[in-house]
Structures are given as structure tokens and as C-alpha cells.
PDB file of C-alpha atoms in Angstrom:
ATOM      1  CA  MET F  19     -15.656   7.056 -19.980  1.00 37.00           C
ATOM      2  CA  ALA F  20     -16.684   3.928 -18.047  1.00 38.00           C
ATOM      3  CA  HIS F  21     -17.152   5.844 -14.824  1.00 43.00           C
ATOM      4  CA  ASP F  22     -18.094   9.463 -14.318  1.00 50.00           C
ATOM      5  CA  HIS F  23     -15.030  11.080 -12.786  1.00 54.00           C
ATOM      6  CA  GLY F  24     -16.564  14.528 -12.606  1.00 57.00           C
ATOM      7  CA  SER F  25     -14.101  17.188 -13.713  1.00 69.00           C
ATOM      8  CA  ALA F  26     -10.931  15.149 -12.988  1.00 81.00           C
ATOM      9  CA  PRO F  27     -10.369  13.934 -16.581  1.00 87.00           C
ATOM     10  CA  VAL F  28     -10.751  17.463 -17.924  1.00 86.00           C
ATOM     11  CA  GLU F  29      -8.520  19.009 -15.266  1.00 86.00           C
ATOM     12  CA  LYS F  30      -5.803  16.381 -15.642  1.00 89.00           C
ATOM     13  CA  GLY F  31      -6.118  15.732 -19.372  1.00 91.00           C
ATOM     14  CA  TYR F  32      -7.183  12.141 -19.785  1.00 92.00           C
ATOM     15  CA  VAL F  33     -10.022   9.727 -20.383  1.00 90.00           C
ATOM     16  CA  ALA F  34     -10.106   6.350 -18.628  1.00 90.00           C
ATOM     17  CA  LEU F  35     -11.843   2.974 -18.602  1.00 89.00           C
ATOM     18  CA  GLY F  36     -12.286   0.414 -15.847  1.00 88.00           C
ATOM     19  CA  TRP F  37     -12.318  -3.416 -15.976  1.00 91.00           C
ATOM     20  CA  SER F  38      -9.034  -3.362 -14.062  1.00 90.00           C
ATOM     21  CA  ALA F  39      -9.132  -7.137 -13.454  1.00 92.00           C
ATOM     22  CA  VAL F  40      -8.440  -7.694 -17.159  1.00 93.00           C
ATOM     23  CA  GLY F  41      -4.989  -6.160 -16.683  1.00 92.00           C
ATOM     24  CA  ASP F  42      -2.804  -4.284 -19.165  1.00 94.00           C
ATOM     25  CA  LEU F  43      -4.661  -4.256 -22.496  1.00 94.00           C
ATOM     26  CA  GLY F  44      -1.411  -3.535 -24.301  1.00 93.00           C
ATOM     27  CA  LYS F  45      -0.257  -7.078 -23.527  1.00 94.00           C
ATOM     28  CA  ILE F  46      -3.220  -8.678 -25.306  1.00 93.00           C
ATOM     29  CA  ALA F  47      -2.858  -9.537 -28.994  1.00 94.00           C
ATOM     30  CA  PRO F  48      -4.562  -6.729 -30.959  1.00 93.00           C
ATOM     31  CA  MET F  49      -7.378  -8.949 -32.196  1.00 94.00           C
ATOM     32  CA  ARG F  50     -11.006  -8.857 -31.118  1.00 92.00           C
ATOM     33  CA  ASP F  51     -11.112 -12.610 -30.394  1.00 94.00           C
ATOM     34  CA  ALA F  52      -8.080 -12.327 -28.129  1.00 95.00           C
ATOM     35  CA  PHE F  53      -9.826  -9.632 -26.088  1.00 94.00           C
ATOM     36  CA  LYS F  54     -12.969 -11.788 -25.846  1.00 94.00           C
ATOM     37  CA  THR F  55     -10.899 -14.743 -24.627  1.00 94.00           C
ATOM     38  CA  ARG F  56      -9.157 -12.643 -21.957  1.00 94.00           C
ATOM     39  CA  TYR F  57     -12.437 -11.052 -20.818  1.00 94.00           C
ATOM     40  CA  ALA F  58     -14.219 -14.419 -20.585  1.00 94.00           C
ATOM     41  CA  ALA F  59     -11.339 -15.875 -18.584  1.00 95.00           C
ATOM     42  CA  THR F  60     -11.364 -12.864 -16.239  1.00 94.00           C
ATOM     43  CA  TYR F  61     -15.145 -12.886 -15.758  1.00 94.00           C
ATOM     44  CA  PRO F  62     -16.208 -16.551 -16.165  1.00 93.00           C
ATOM     45  CA  GLU F  63     -19.776 -15.786 -15.022  1.00 91.00           C
ATOM     46  CA  ALA F  64     -20.321 -13.224 -17.794  1.00 87.00           C
ATOM     47  CA  LYS F  65     -22.907 -14.111 -20.423  1.00 88.00           C
ATOM     48  CA  PRO F  66     -21.787 -14.322 -24.076  1.00 85.00           C
ATOM     49  CA  GLY F  67     -23.535 -11.066 -25.008  1.00 85.00           C
ATOM     50  CA  ASN F  68     -21.818  -9.213 -22.172  1.00 86.00           C
ATOM     51  CA  VAL F  69     -18.449 -10.684 -23.143  1.00 89.00           C
ATOM     52  CA  ALA F  70     -18.860  -9.533 -26.755  1.00 89.00           C
ATOM     53  CA  VAL F  71     -19.921  -5.984 -25.859  1.00 88.00           C
ATOM     54  CA  SER F  72     -17.460  -5.336 -23.017  1.00 89.00           C
ATOM     55  CA  ALA F  73     -14.499  -6.955 -24.745  1.00 91.00           C
ATOM     56  CA  GLY F  74     -15.354  -4.921 -27.846  1.00 91.00           C
ATOM     57  CA  VAL F  75     -15.211  -1.688 -25.842  1.00 90.00           C
ATOM     58  CA  LEU F  76     -11.784  -2.576 -24.444  1.00 94.00           C
ATOM     59  CA  PHE F  77     -10.532  -3.622 -27.894  1.00 93.00           C
ATOM     60  CA  ARG F  78     -11.587  -0.352 -29.511  1.00 91.00           C
ATOM     61  CA  PHE F  79     -10.185   1.741 -26.663  1.00 93.00           C
ATOM     62  CA  ALA F  80      -6.796   0.011 -26.794  1.00 93.00           C
ATOM     63  CA  THR F  81      -6.347  -0.477 -30.535  1.00 93.00           C
ATOM     64  CA  GLU F  82      -8.686   1.617 -32.699  1.00 91.00           C
ATOM     65  CA  ILE F  83      -8.488   5.087 -31.170  1.00 91.00           C
ATOM     66  CA  LYS F  84      -5.647   7.113 -32.683  1.00 91.00           C
ATOM     67  CA  ALA F  85      -3.890  10.312 -31.682  1.00 92.00           C
ATOM     68  CA  GLY F  86      -5.726  13.204 -33.314  1.00 92.00           C
ATOM     69  CA  ASP F  87      -9.176  11.622 -32.927  1.00 92.00           C
ATOM     70  CA  ILE F  88     -11.839  13.888 -31.454  1.00 92.00           C
ATOM     71  CA  ILE F  89     -13.379  12.552 -28.253  1.00 91.00           C
ATOM     72  CA  ILE F  90     -16.510  13.569 -26.328  1.00 90.00           C
ATOM     73  CA  TYR F  91     -16.852  13.077 -22.581  1.00 90.00           C
ATOM     74  CA  PRO F  92     -20.259  13.947 -21.050  1.00 87.00           C
ATOM     75  CA  SER F  93     -19.667  14.440 -17.310  1.00 82.00           C
ATOM     76  CA  LYS F  94     -22.821  13.771 -15.340  1.00 77.00           C
ATOM     77  CA  SER F  95     -21.723  15.522 -12.153  1.00 69.00           C
ATOM     78  CA  ASP F  96     -21.634  19.004 -13.695  1.00 72.00           C
ATOM     79  CA  ARG F  97     -23.815  18.288 -16.770  1.00 76.00           C
ATOM     80  CA  MET F  98     -21.143  19.460 -19.168  1.00 84.00           C
ATOM     81  CA  VAL F  99     -20.185  18.053 -22.559  1.00 88.00           C
ATOM     82  CA  ASN F 100     -16.402  18.079 -22.901  1.00 90.00           C
ATOM     83  CA  ILE F 101     -14.803  17.898 -26.357  1.00 92.00           C
ATOM     84  CA  GLY F 102     -11.111  17.277 -26.917  1.00 93.00           C
ATOM     85  CA  THR F 103      -8.437  15.606 -29.020  1.00 94.00           C
ATOM     86  CA  VAL F 104      -6.647  12.357 -28.171  1.00 94.00           C
ATOM     87  CA  ILE F 105      -2.897  13.070 -27.889  1.00 94.00           C
ATOM     88  CA  SER F 106      -1.456   9.705 -26.832  1.00 92.00           C
ATOM     89  CA  GLY F 107      -1.550   6.021 -27.494  1.00 93.00           C
ATOM     90  CA  TYR F 108      -3.003   3.556 -24.998  1.00 94.00           C
ATOM     91  CA  ARG F 109      -1.290   3.307 -21.637  1.00 92.00           C
ATOM     92  CA  TYR F 110      -1.906   1.331 -18.447  1.00 93.00           C
ATOM     93  CA  ASP F 111      -1.622   2.971 -15.018  1.00 91.00           C
ATOM     94  CA  PRO F 112      -2.731   0.768 -12.064  1.00 89.00           C
ATOM     95  CA  ASP F 113      -2.462   3.751  -9.712  1.00 86.00           C
ATOM     96  CA  MET F 114      -5.344   5.615 -11.360  1.00 85.00           C
ATOM     97  CA  PRO F 115      -8.270   6.481  -9.049  1.00 76.00           C
ATOM     98  CA  GLU F 116     -11.661   4.746  -9.143  1.00 78.00           C
ATOM     99  CA  ASP F 117     -10.120   1.517 -10.445  1.00 82.00           C
ATOM    100  CA  CYS F 118      -9.826   2.843 -14.022  1.00 88.00           C
ATOM    101  CA  PRO F 119      -6.263   2.033 -15.142  1.00 91.00           C
ATOM    102  CA  ASN F 120      -6.792   2.155 -18.914  1.00 91.00           C
ATOM    103  CA  LEU F 121      -5.845   5.621 -20.172  1.00 91.00           C
ATOM    104  CA  ARG F 122      -5.633   7.923 -23.129  1.00 92.00           C
ATOM    105  CA  ASN F 123      -4.227  11.431 -22.733  1.00 94.00           C
ATOM    106  CA  VAL F 124      -6.563  14.096 -24.093  1.00 94.00           C
ATOM    107  CA  GLN F 125      -6.207  17.792 -24.800  1.00 94.00           C
ATOM    108  CA  TRP F 126      -9.616  19.174 -23.880  1.00 93.00           C
ATOM    109  CA  HIS F 127     -10.671  22.149 -25.986  1.00 92.00           C
ATOM    110  CA  ARG F 128     -14.193  23.059 -24.899  1.00 89.00           C
ATOM    111  CA  SER F 129     -16.638  22.315 -22.064  1.00 88.00           C
ATOM    112  CA  ILE F 130     -20.193  23.163 -23.097  1.00 85.00           C
ATOM    113  CA  THR F 131     -23.427  22.928 -21.122  1.00 82.00           C
ATOM    114  CA  ARG F 132     -25.784  20.117 -22.125  1.00 81.00           C
ATOM    115  CA  ALA F 133     -28.560  22.648 -22.699  1.00 72.00           C
ATOM    116  CA  SER F 134     -26.606  23.997 -25.688  1.00 79.00           C
ATOM    117  CA  PHE F 135     -27.163  20.772 -27.639  1.00 84.00           C
ATOM    118  CA  SER F 136     -30.265  19.426 -29.339  1.00 80.00           C
ATOM    119  CA  GLN F 137     -32.121  16.510 -27.777  1.00 76.00           C
ATOM    120  CA  PRO F 138     -31.114  14.056 -30.553  1.00 78.00           C
ATOM    121  CA  ALA F 139     -27.444  14.886 -29.920  1.00 82.00           C
ATOM    122  CA  LEU F 140     -27.879  14.394 -26.171  1.00 83.00           C
ATOM    123  CA  ASN F 141     -29.713  11.114 -26.762  1.00 79.00           C
ATOM    124  CA  GLU F 142     -26.854   9.806 -28.887  1.00 79.00           C
ATOM    125  CA  ILE F 143     -24.125  10.533 -26.338  1.00 81.00           C
ATOM    126  CA  GLY F 144     -26.364   9.071 -23.619  1.00 77.00           C
ATOM    127  CA  SER F 145     -25.911   5.577 -25.059  1.00 68.00           C
ATOM    128  CA  ALA F 146     -25.737   2.670 -22.624  1.00 60.00           C
ATOM    129  CA  LEU F 147     -22.434   1.718 -24.248  1.00 65.00           C
ATOM    130  CA  THR F 148     -19.256   2.966 -22.596  1.00 75.00           C
ATOM    131  CA  LEU F 149     -17.400   3.714 -25.818  1.00 80.00           C
ATOM    132  CA  PHE F 150     -18.925   4.245 -29.258  1.00 77.00           C
ATOM    133  CA  ARG F 151     -18.610   6.306 -32.407  1.00 78.00           C
ATOM    134  CA  VAL F 152     -20.812   9.394 -32.695  1.00 79.00           C
ATOM    135  CA  SER F 153     -22.386   9.351 -36.146  1.00 76.00           C
ATOM    136  CA  SER F 154     -25.897  10.792 -36.455  1.00 74.00           C
ATOM    137  CA  ASN F 155     -25.084  14.123 -34.793  1.00 77.00           C
ATOM    138  CA  ALA F 156     -21.361  14.444 -35.515  1.00 81.00           C
ATOM    139  CA  ASP F 157     -21.803  17.739 -37.368  1.00 81.00           C
ATOM    140  CA  GLU F 158     -23.408  19.359 -34.333  1.00 79.00           C
ATOM    141  CA  PHE F 159     -20.542  18.391 -32.023  1.00 83.00           C
ATOM    142  CA  LEU F 160     -17.918  19.488 -34.559  1.00 84.00           C
ATOM    143  CA  ALA F 161     -19.670  22.838 -34.894  1.00 84.00           C
ATOM    144  CA  ALA F 162     -19.634  23.202 -31.105  1.00 83.00           C
ATOM    145  CA  LEU F 163     -15.912  22.396 -31.054  1.00 84.00           C
ATOM    146  CA  GLU F 164     -15.287  25.140 -33.610  1.00 83.00           C
ATOM    147  CA  GLY F 165     -17.388  27.616 -31.637  1.00 80.00           C
ATOM    148  CA  HIS F 166     -20.252  27.693 -34.136  1.00 73.00           C
ATOM    149  CA  ALA F 167     -22.983  25.926 -32.198  1.00 66.00           C
ATOM    150  CA  PHE F 168     -26.217  24.976 -33.940  1.00 67.00           C
ATOM    151  CA  ASP F 169     -29.543  26.435 -32.829  1.00 66.00           C
ATOM    152  CA  ALA F 170     -30.641  23.522 -30.647  1.00 64.00           C
ATOM    153  CA  SER F 171     -34.258  24.729 -30.479  1.00 62.00           C
ATOM    154  CA  GLU F 172     -34.632  24.505 -34.256  1.00 58.00           C
ATOM    155  CA  ILE F 173     -33.306  20.950 -34.317  1.00 57.00           C
ATOM    156  CA  ASP F 174     -35.522  19.938 -31.376  1.00 58.00           C
ATOM    157  CA  GLU F 175     -38.602  21.318 -33.110  1.00 55.00           C
ATOM    158  CA  VAL F 176     -38.000  19.126 -36.153  1.00 52.00           C
ATOM    159  CA  SER F 177     -37.071  16.002 -34.197  1.00 57.00           C
ATOM    160  CA  ALA F 178     -39.601  16.018 -31.327  1.00 60.00           C
ATOM    161  CA  ASP F 179     -42.149  13.866 -33.115  1.00 62.00           C
ATOM    162  CA  ARG F 180     -39.385  11.478 -34.195  1.00 63.00           C
ATOM    163  CA  ALA F 181     -38.228  11.153 -30.587  1.00 62.00           C
ATOM    164  CA  ALA F 182     -41.742  10.273 -29.461  1.00 65.00           C
ATOM    165  CA  ALA F 183     -41.998   7.645 -32.206  1.00 67.00           C
ATOM    166  CA  GLN F 184     -38.660   6.124 -31.180  1.00 69.00           C
ATOM    167  CA  VAL F 185     -39.774   5.827 -27.553  1.00 71.00           C
ATOM    168  CA  GLN F 186     -42.993   4.133 -28.628  1.00 76.00           C
ATOM    169  CA  GLU F 187     -41.182   1.762 -30.978  1.00 76.00           C
ATOM    170  CA  SER F 188     -38.599   0.740 -28.366  1.00 80.00           C
ATOM    171  CA  THR F 189     -41.378   0.112 -25.813  1.00 84.00           C
ATOM    172  CA  GLU F 190     -43.265  -2.076 -28.287  1.00 87.00           C
ATOM    173  CA  ASP F 191     -40.086  -4.026 -29.056  1.00 87.00           C
ATOM    174  CA  PHE F 192     -39.576  -4.560 -25.318  1.00 89.00           C
ATOM    175  CA  ILE F 193     -43.124  -5.873 -24.820  1.00 91.00           C
ATOM    176  CA  ILE F 194     -42.917  -8.350 -27.698  1.00 91.00           C
ATOM    177  CA  LYS F 195     -39.509  -9.625 -26.552  1.00 90.00           C
ATOM    178  CA  ARG F 196     -40.749 -10.153 -22.997  1.00 91.00           C
ATOM    179  CA  LEU F 197     -43.862 -12.006 -24.148  1.00 93.00           C
ATOM    180  CA  LYS F 198     -41.717 -14.191 -26.403  1.00 92.00           C
ATOM    181  CA  SER F 199     -38.724 -14.971 -24.195  1.00 88.00           C
ATOM    182  CA  GLY F 200     -40.095 -14.359 -20.690  1.00 89.00           C
ATOM    183  CA  GLN F 201     -42.727 -17.104 -20.817  1.00 91.00           C
ATOM    184  CA  SER F 202     -43.402 -20.586 -22.095  1.00 92.00           C
ATOM    185  CA  ALA F 203     -46.101 -21.092 -24.732  1.00 91.00           C
ATOM    186  CA  TYR F 204     -48.441 -22.366 -22.000  1.00 91.00           C
ATOM    187  CA  GLN F 205     -47.747 -19.324 -19.818  1.00 94.00           C
ATOM    188  CA  PHE F 206     -48.482 -17.097 -22.815  1.00 94.00           C
ATOM    189  CA  GLU F 207     -51.933 -18.695 -23.056  1.00 94.00           C
ATOM    190  CA  HIS F 208     -52.530 -17.810 -19.399  1.00 95.00           C
ATOM    191  CA  PHE F 209     -51.350 -14.257 -20.088  1.00 96.00           C
ATOM    192  CA  VAL F 210     -53.887 -13.867 -22.904  1.00 96.00           C
ATOM    193  CA  ALA F 211     -56.583 -15.379 -20.661  1.00 95.00           C
ATOM    194  CA  HIS F 212     -55.733 -12.822 -17.986  1.00 96.00           C
ATOM    195  CA  LEU F 213     -55.880 -10.002 -20.536  1.00 96.00           C
ATOM    196  CA  LEU F 214     -59.376 -11.149 -21.495  1.00 95.00           C
ATOM    197  CA  LYS F 215     -60.375 -11.137 -17.805  1.00 94.00           C
ATOM    198  CA  CYS F 216     -59.138  -7.548 -17.560  1.00 95.00           C
ATOM    199  CA  MET F 217     -61.402  -6.797 -20.528  1.00 93.00           C
ATOM    200  CA  GLY F 218     -64.440  -8.099 -18.641  1.00 92.00           C
ATOM    201  CA  TYR F 219     -64.578 -11.729 -19.773  1.00 92.00           C
ATOM    202  CA  PHE F 220     -64.523 -14.946 -17.790  1.00 92.00           C
ATOM    203  CA  SER F 221     -61.872 -17.122 -19.393  1.00 91.00           C
ATOM    204  CA  ARG F 222     -60.207 -20.462 -18.864  1.00 89.00           C
ATOM    205  CA  VAL F 223     -57.262 -22.174 -20.530  1.00 91.00           C
ATOM    206  CA  THR F 224     -58.286 -25.490 -22.075  1.00 87.00           C
ATOM    207  CA  GLN F 225     -56.419 -28.728 -21.465  1.00 75.00           C
ATOM    208  CA  ALA F 226     -57.870 -30.671 -24.390  1.00 55.00           C
ATOM    209  CA  SER F 227     -55.974 -31.684 -27.504  1.00 49.00           C
ATOM    210  CA  GLY F 228     -57.382 -32.134 -30.992  1.00 46.00           C
ATOM    211  CA  ASP F 229     -59.769 -29.249 -30.421  1.00 46.00           C
ATOM    212  CA  GLY F 230     -59.006 -27.301 -33.579  1.00 54.00           C
ATOM    213  CA  GLY F 231     -56.289 -25.307 -31.889  1.00 77.00           C
ATOM    214  CA  VAL F 232     -58.550 -23.770 -29.218  1.00 88.00           C
ATOM    215  CA  ASP F 233     -56.433 -22.737 -26.221  1.00 90.00           C
ATOM    216  CA  ILE F 234     -58.871 -20.526 -24.280  1.00 92.00           C
ATOM    217  CA  ILE F 235     -62.634 -20.403 -23.843  1.00 92.00           C
ATOM    218  CA  ALA F 236     -64.000 -16.966 -22.901  1.00 92.00           C
ATOM    219  CA  HIS F 237     -67.526 -15.798 -22.128  1.00 89.00           C
ATOM    220  CA  ARG F 238     -69.413 -12.972 -20.450  1.00 81.00           C
ATOM    221  CA  ASP F 239     -71.237 -14.862 -17.698  1.00 77.00           C
ATOM    222  CA  GLU F 240     -69.527 -16.731 -14.887  1.00 77.00           C
ATOM    223  CA  LEU F 241     -70.872 -20.170 -15.839  1.00 74.00           C
ATOM    224  CA  GLY F 242     -70.310 -19.809 -19.560  1.00 62.00           C
ATOM    225  CA  PHE F 243     -73.891 -20.437 -20.722  1.00 66.00           C
ATOM    226  CA  GLU F 244     -74.710 -17.037 -22.193  1.00 73.00           C
ATOM    227  CA  PRO F 245     -73.535 -16.164 -25.700  1.00 70.00           C
ATOM    228  CA  PRO F 246     -71.253 -15.173 -27.169  1.00 77.00           C
ATOM    229  CA  ILE F 247     -68.783 -17.939 -26.453  1.00 89.00           C
ATOM    230  CA  ILE F 248     -65.296 -16.980 -27.684  1.00 93.00           C
ATOM    231  CA  LYS F 249     -62.794 -19.641 -28.679  1.00 93.00           C
ATOM    232  CA  VAL F 250     -59.216 -18.368 -28.648  1.00 95.00           C
ATOM    233  CA  GLN F 251     -56.074 -19.718 -30.233  1.00 95.00           C
ATOM    234  CA  CYS F 252     -52.690 -18.367 -29.075  1.00 95.00           C
ATOM    235  CA  LYS F 253     -49.450 -18.548 -31.032  1.00 94.00           C
ATOM    236  CA  GLN F 254     -46.325 -17.337 -29.226  1.00 93.00           C
ATOM    237  CA  VAL F 255     -44.449 -16.875 -32.491  1.00 92.00           C
ATOM    238  CA  LEU F 256     -42.959 -13.913 -34.361  1.00 89.00           C
ATOM    239  CA  SER F 257     -43.507 -15.420 -37.799  1.00 88.00           C
ATOM    240  CA  THR F 258     -46.478 -14.748 -40.089  1.00 88.00           C
ATOM    241  CA  ILE F 259     -49.610 -16.829 -39.568  1.00 92.00           C
ATOM    242  CA  GLY F 260     -51.177 -18.045 -42.820  1.00 93.00           C
ATOM    243  CA  ARG F 261     -54.738 -18.725 -43.894  1.00 94.00           C
ATOM    244  CA  PRO F 262     -54.691 -22.503 -43.191  1.00 94.00           C
ATOM    245  CA  GLU F 263     -54.126 -22.021 -39.446  1.00 94.00           C
ATOM    246  CA  VAL F 264     -56.839 -19.370 -39.304  1.00 94.00           C
ATOM    247  CA  GLN F 265     -59.244 -21.651 -41.168  1.00 93.00           C
ATOM    248  CA  GLN F 266     -58.489 -24.434 -38.688  1.00 92.00           C
ATOM    249  CA  LEU F 267     -59.615 -22.245 -35.812  1.00 92.00           C
ATOM    250  CA  HIS F 268     -62.716 -21.139 -37.693  1.00 92.00           C
ATOM    251  CA  GLY F 269     -63.582 -24.788 -38.303  1.00 90.00           C
ATOM    252  CA  ALA F 270     -63.762 -25.324 -34.539  1.00 89.00           C
ATOM    253  CA  ILE F 271     -66.302 -22.521 -34.110  1.00 89.00           C
ATOM    254  CA  GLU F 272     -69.943 -23.609 -33.829  1.00 87.00           C
ATOM    255  CA  ARG F 273     -73.041 -21.586 -34.597  1.00 86.00           C
ATOM    256  CA  GLY F 274     -73.342 -18.552 -32.338  1.00 84.00           C
ATOM    257  CA  GLU F 275     -69.683 -18.723 -31.274  1.00 90.00           C
ATOM    258  CA  HIS F 276     -66.799 -16.390 -32.089  1.00 94.00           C
ATOM    259  CA  GLY F 277     -63.133 -17.058 -32.840  1.00 94.00           C
ATOM    260  CA  LEU F 278     -60.133 -15.025 -31.733  1.00 95.00           C
ATOM    261  CA  PHE F 279     -56.595 -15.716 -32.976  1.00 96.00           C
ATOM    262  CA  VAL F 280     -53.789 -14.015 -30.997  1.00 96.00           C
ATOM    263  CA  THR F 281     -50.143 -13.983 -32.077  1.00 95.00           C
ATOM    264  CA  LEU F 282     -46.992 -11.943 -31.419  1.00 93.00           C
ATOM    265  CA  GLY F 283     -46.215 -11.779 -35.129  1.00 89.00           C
ATOM    266  CA  GLY F 284     -48.518 -10.959 -38.014  1.00 89.00           C
ATOM    267  CA  PHE F 285     -51.017 -12.484 -40.437  1.00 91.00           C
ATOM    268  CA  SER F 286     -50.685 -13.033 -44.161  1.00 92.00           C
ATOM    269  CA  ALA F 287     -52.803 -11.114 -46.663  1.00 91.00           C
ATOM    270  CA  ASP F 288     -54.789 -14.308 -47.369  1.00 93.00           C
ATOM    271  CA  ALA F 289     -55.501 -14.719 -43.656  1.00 93.00           C
ATOM    272  CA  ARG F 290     -56.742 -11.123 -43.451  1.00 93.00           C
ATOM    273  CA  THR F 291     -58.937 -11.644 -46.515  1.00 94.00           C
ATOM    274  CA  PHE F 292     -60.453 -14.719 -44.880  1.00 95.00           C
ATOM    275  CA  GLU F 293     -61.093 -12.704 -41.688  1.00 94.00           C
ATOM    276  CA  ARG F 294     -63.042 -10.069 -43.604  1.00 94.00           C
ATOM    277  CA  THR F 295     -65.434 -12.721 -44.904  1.00 94.00           C
ATOM    278  CA  LYS F 296     -66.147 -14.101 -41.407  1.00 93.00           C
ATOM    279  CA  PRO F 297     -67.907 -11.625 -39.070  1.00 92.00           C
ATOM    280  CA  ASN F 298     -67.455 -14.004 -36.120  1.00 92.00           C
ATOM    281  CA  LEU F 299     -63.637 -14.118 -36.494  1.00 94.00           C
ATOM    282  CA  ARG F 300     -61.053 -11.653 -35.220  1.00 95.00           C
ATOM    283  CA  LEU F 301     -57.288 -11.747 -35.744  1.00 96.00           C
ATOM    284  CA  VAL F 302     -55.070  -9.969 -33.209  1.00 95.00           C
ATOM    285  CA  ASP F 303     -51.457  -9.490 -34.265  1.00 93.00           C
ATOM    286  CA  GLY F 304     -48.558  -8.208 -32.154  1.00 92.00           C
ATOM    287  CA  GLU F 305     -49.400  -4.551 -32.796  1.00 90.00           C
ATOM    288  CA  ALA F 306     -53.057  -4.959 -31.813  1.00 93.00           C
ATOM    289  CA  LEU F 307     -52.063  -7.019 -28.758  1.00 95.00           C
ATOM    290  CA  ILE F 308     -49.805  -4.185 -27.567  1.00 93.00           C
ATOM    291  CA  GLU F 309     -52.696  -1.703 -27.868  1.00 93.00           C
ATOM    292  CA  LEU F 310     -54.877  -3.982 -25.711  1.00 94.00           C
ATOM    293  CA  ILE F 311     -52.070  -4.253 -23.147  1.00 94.00           C
ATOM    294  CA  TYR F 312     -51.777  -0.463 -22.978  1.00 92.00           C
ATOM    295  CA  ALA F 313     -55.550  -0.103 -22.548  1.00 92.00           C
ATOM    296  CA  HIS F 314     -55.867  -2.599 -19.691  1.00 94.00           C
ATOM    297  CA  TYR F 315     -52.407  -2.578 -18.083  1.00 93.00           C
ATOM    298  CA  GLU F 316     -53.546  -0.921 -14.850  1.00 92.00           C
ATOM    299  CA  LYS F 317     -55.848  -3.910 -14.177  1.00 94.00           C
ATOM    300  CA  PHE F 318     -53.060  -6.482 -14.547  1.00 94.00           C
ATOM    301  CA  GLU F 319     -52.156  -8.698 -11.614  1.00 93.00           C
ATOM    302  CA  PRO F 320     -48.747  -7.878 -10.071  1.00 92.00           C
ATOM    303  CA  ARG F 321     -47.083 -10.912 -11.686  1.00 93.00           C
ATOM    304  CA  TYR F 322     -47.966  -9.665 -15.146  1.00 93.00           C
ATOM    305  CA  GLN F 323     -46.918  -6.115 -14.330  1.00 93.00           C
ATOM    306  CA  MET F 324     -43.593  -7.632 -13.228  1.00 92.00           C
ATOM    307  CA  LEU F 325     -43.384  -9.504 -16.535  1.00 92.00           C
ATOM    308  CA  LEU F 326     -44.028  -6.229 -18.385  1.00 91.00           C
ATOM    309  CA  PRO F 327     -42.701  -3.447 -16.122  1.00 90.00           C
ATOM    310  CA  LEU F 328     -44.092  -0.325 -17.811  1.00 85.00           C
ATOM    311  CA  THR F 329     -44.152   3.211 -16.444  1.00 81.00           C
ATOM    312  CA  ARG F 330     -46.389   5.978 -17.709  1.00 74.00           C
ATOM    313  CA  SER F 331     -44.134   8.801 -18.851  1.00 69.00           C
ATOM    314  CA  TYR F 332     -44.013  11.962 -20.913  1.00 63.00           C
ATOM    315  CA  VAL F 333     -41.887  12.454 -24.011  1.00 62.00           C
ATOM    316  CA  PRO F 334     -41.427  15.501 -26.257  1.00 61.00           C
ATOM    317  CA  GLY F 335     -44.172  15.950 -28.820  1.00 58.00           C
ATOM    318  CA  PRO F 336     -44.576  18.220 -31.869  1.00 53.00           C
ATOM    319  CA  ILE F 337     -46.611  20.717 -29.830  1.00 46.00           C
ATOM    320  CA  GLY F 338     -46.160  20.879 -26.062  1.00 43.00           C
ATOM    321  CA  MET F 339     -45.958  17.503 -24.316  1.00 40.00           C
ATOM    322  CA  THR F 340     -47.535  14.266 -25.485  1.00 40.00           C
ATOM    323  CA  GLN F 341     -48.243  11.494 -23.017  1.00 41.00           C
ATOM    324  CA  GLU F 342     -47.084   8.020 -23.990  1.00 42.00           C
TER     325      GLU F 342
END
């Protein structure tokens, strides 16, 4: 399942994994930590997260799968979903093609076109992981194995809006993570200043300290003489901002000026209550920041589009197609 072998596994009755440099998995102590140690020693450049995930796949393939387990193999080359039963323990064969020596023998029962399955079921077996347990849509695959396939169109109709919501949520998670981990706090201030420029403001990042937390000065005219002057504070944090920090920014605002507080996280109820009493104050949380990014993304400089590589796409909607 690590590589797509086309129809070979189905024709010859097996499923196989790669990572041949690790060697015979049967000679590793059947403990997750032992597999992590072997993987890390084999691939010393691998990051800890990669070691944990990849070693976990090899551990489950060698030790957790049992004869009689049902296995699903989606072959990309012919767009078929193959369902079978594992009929052997783990075995190691260095002569296997495509450098995939880790084997399980499988008795394949059915090969079904992808179009026969609902989109949620296809999404689940399209996981980036090489080996995983099917859970959310197990009933649909079991029904297909027994020859009693579900009506995929009915399932798709119910789940289309959920699919669109999941795409939106994963995109928002990606944006927040990139803004948090892909920049320093100072670079985040420059990002917000650039966003304001894309919105039609002249803006500059301040260098002063002890200025009430003001990180950016923004204004409509090039020289900064015409009102309104906007003083901006940026917090590259995921935690909740409370009323005291918001009050500190408001204290730095003079008559005729406006305050803008931008954060990746959220604001407390007290902070929001304070905002409602101050018409010259605006709080922008992570959700509102994402909406501004969507609205002005096409005006971003290339470096910021590289920081947040987004592509306009279409996802299934409740009626027809909805653009996201």
C-alpha cells in the first residue's frame, strides 16, 4: 500500500510496503519504540514527526494486522477499490519488485470502481497515510464486499455541505499555522502592514518601544497627515487576548485616531464588551483575519503568496457547485 503497483497485488495476491532499507521487520522487537529506534537509525535525517508516523506504519503492518482482517487497496492506475482478506502473517521478500519487500498475502474478493462509492468513503481511503484503519465509512465498504453496495448518490447528497465545511476548516487551520510558525513576531507585523496596504492604506511598522503596544501606523494619505490615523497592535499568539491588553492599546489612541488589534487567536468576552463601547476601536481575531486574507489575497506580493500558497478551487456544495 506504500506504492501503487497497479493490478499486480490483486493478480498475485498480496499487499506490500516499502522502506526496504529498514530490513526485515520480523527481526525487530515487536514494540513501537523498537521500530522508531530502527527507523531513526536507518534514516538519521528524518524529523521526529516523520519517524513517529513512518515507524508506526511499519509497526502496525508487521505486528497488528492478523489473518482474517479485511483490507482495502485503492489502485490509482485503474481507479479500482480492491477489497480482500489477509491470509498470512508478515513476511519479508527482498526480491519483490518496486523495492517493497514487506508482504502480507491477501485473498482478494472484489474489485469495485471508485464511482460506486460515496465521496466521504473515497476521501477516507485517500488518506495521506500509507496504512490506517477505516472507521467512519466501514459499513459502506463491508456492504460492497458483501455485494450490497450503498446508494452513493444518497450519501453524497447528505454529506456535500459537510465536505465543503471540512475543506474550509482545513484551509483556515493551514493559514493560522503558517502565520504562527512560518514567521517571527516582527515578520508578522510586516505581514499585517502589507495586508493593510492591500486594503488601500499607507502603513509603516514602528520601531519605538513604550508606545502603548502600537506596532503599525496606518493612514489614507501618503504623508500620514489626513485622518483617520490608525494605530495597530499585532499579537502573533493563539491564546485569548483579555481586556487589559485591549485597554492598553486604546490608551495610546489620541483624539481623532482609531485603534486596531490583530491576533491569530481570539478575544475574551470582556475585551469584546470593551470594544462595543469604543467606536474608534476594532478587534480582529484569527477568523476575521482569514476573511481579510481571502478578500485581498490576489493583491499580495509574491513573498506573501509563497508564505500562504492558496489556490482557488471548487468543492461539492449542497446544490450544484460552490466556490471556495
